[in-house]
Coordinates of C-alpha atoms in Angstrom, one line a residue:
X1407 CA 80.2 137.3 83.1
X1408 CA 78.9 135.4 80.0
X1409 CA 79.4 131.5 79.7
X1410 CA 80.8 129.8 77.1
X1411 CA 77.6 128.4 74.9
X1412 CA 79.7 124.7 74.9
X1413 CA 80.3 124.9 78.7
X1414 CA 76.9 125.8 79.4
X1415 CA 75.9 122.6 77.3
X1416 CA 78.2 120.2 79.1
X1417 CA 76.5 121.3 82.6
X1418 CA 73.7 120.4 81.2
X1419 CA 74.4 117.2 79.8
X1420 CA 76.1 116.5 83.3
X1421 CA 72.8 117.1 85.4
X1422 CA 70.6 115.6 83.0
X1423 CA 73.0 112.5 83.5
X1424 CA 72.9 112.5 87.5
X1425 CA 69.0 113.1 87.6
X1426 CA 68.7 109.7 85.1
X1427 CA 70.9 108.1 88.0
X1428 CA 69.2 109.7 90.7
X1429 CA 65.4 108.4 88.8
X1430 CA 67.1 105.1 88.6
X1431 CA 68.1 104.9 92.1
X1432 CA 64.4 106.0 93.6
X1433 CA 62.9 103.3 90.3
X1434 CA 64.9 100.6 92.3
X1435 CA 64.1 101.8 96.1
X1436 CA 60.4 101.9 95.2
X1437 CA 59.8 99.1 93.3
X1438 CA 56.8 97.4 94.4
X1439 CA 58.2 93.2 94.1
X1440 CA 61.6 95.0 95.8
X1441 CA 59.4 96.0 98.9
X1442 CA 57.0 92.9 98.9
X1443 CA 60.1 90.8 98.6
X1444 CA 62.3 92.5 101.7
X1445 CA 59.1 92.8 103.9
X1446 CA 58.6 89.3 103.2
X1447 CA 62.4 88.4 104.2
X1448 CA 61.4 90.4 107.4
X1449 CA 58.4 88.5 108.6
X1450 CA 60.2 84.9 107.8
X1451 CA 62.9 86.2 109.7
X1452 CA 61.1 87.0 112.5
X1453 CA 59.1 84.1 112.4
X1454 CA 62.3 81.8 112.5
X1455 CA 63.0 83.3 116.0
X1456 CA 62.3 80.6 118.4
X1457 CA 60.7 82.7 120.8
X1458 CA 58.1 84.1 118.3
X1459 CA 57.8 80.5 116.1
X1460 CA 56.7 78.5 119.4
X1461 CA 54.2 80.4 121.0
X1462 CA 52.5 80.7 117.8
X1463 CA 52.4 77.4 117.2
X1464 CA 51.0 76.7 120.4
X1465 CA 48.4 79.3 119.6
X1466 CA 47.7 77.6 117.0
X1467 CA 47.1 74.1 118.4
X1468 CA 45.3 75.4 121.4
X1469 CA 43.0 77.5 118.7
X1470 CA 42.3 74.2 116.3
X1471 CA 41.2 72.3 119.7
X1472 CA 38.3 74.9 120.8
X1473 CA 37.3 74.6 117.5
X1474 CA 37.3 71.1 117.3
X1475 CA 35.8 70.9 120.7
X1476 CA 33.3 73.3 119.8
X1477 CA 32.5 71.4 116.6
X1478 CA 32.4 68.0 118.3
X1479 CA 29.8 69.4 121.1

């Protein structure tokens, strides 16, 4: 069964609509600041967590004392 030429075009018209959403959707969800930025949120997140924020503090003391005992040796 033939389509109507003006049918045809308004299906057309309709998908080339949702793919420019669809692009627009991945453009946003692959953005390269986008990702930086939430993996960013991530880590500061984690790092707020008491029980990760401590221990690497005292890492972090205990490390700057070897060195400065190594230094002062």
């Amino acid at each position: 069964m033939a389509r109507d030429p003006e049918t045809i075009e308004r299906d057309i018209e309709k998908a080339r609509e949702q793919l420019a959403t669809t692009l627009d959707r991945i453009g946003d969800k692959a953005n390269p600041q986008k990702l930086a930025d939430t993996a960013q949120a991530g880590v500061r997140a984690k790092l707020d967590d008491p029980r990760i924020k401590y221990p690497l503090v005292g890492t972090g003391v205990l490390v700057a004392a070897l060195l400065v005992r190594k230094l002062l040796r």
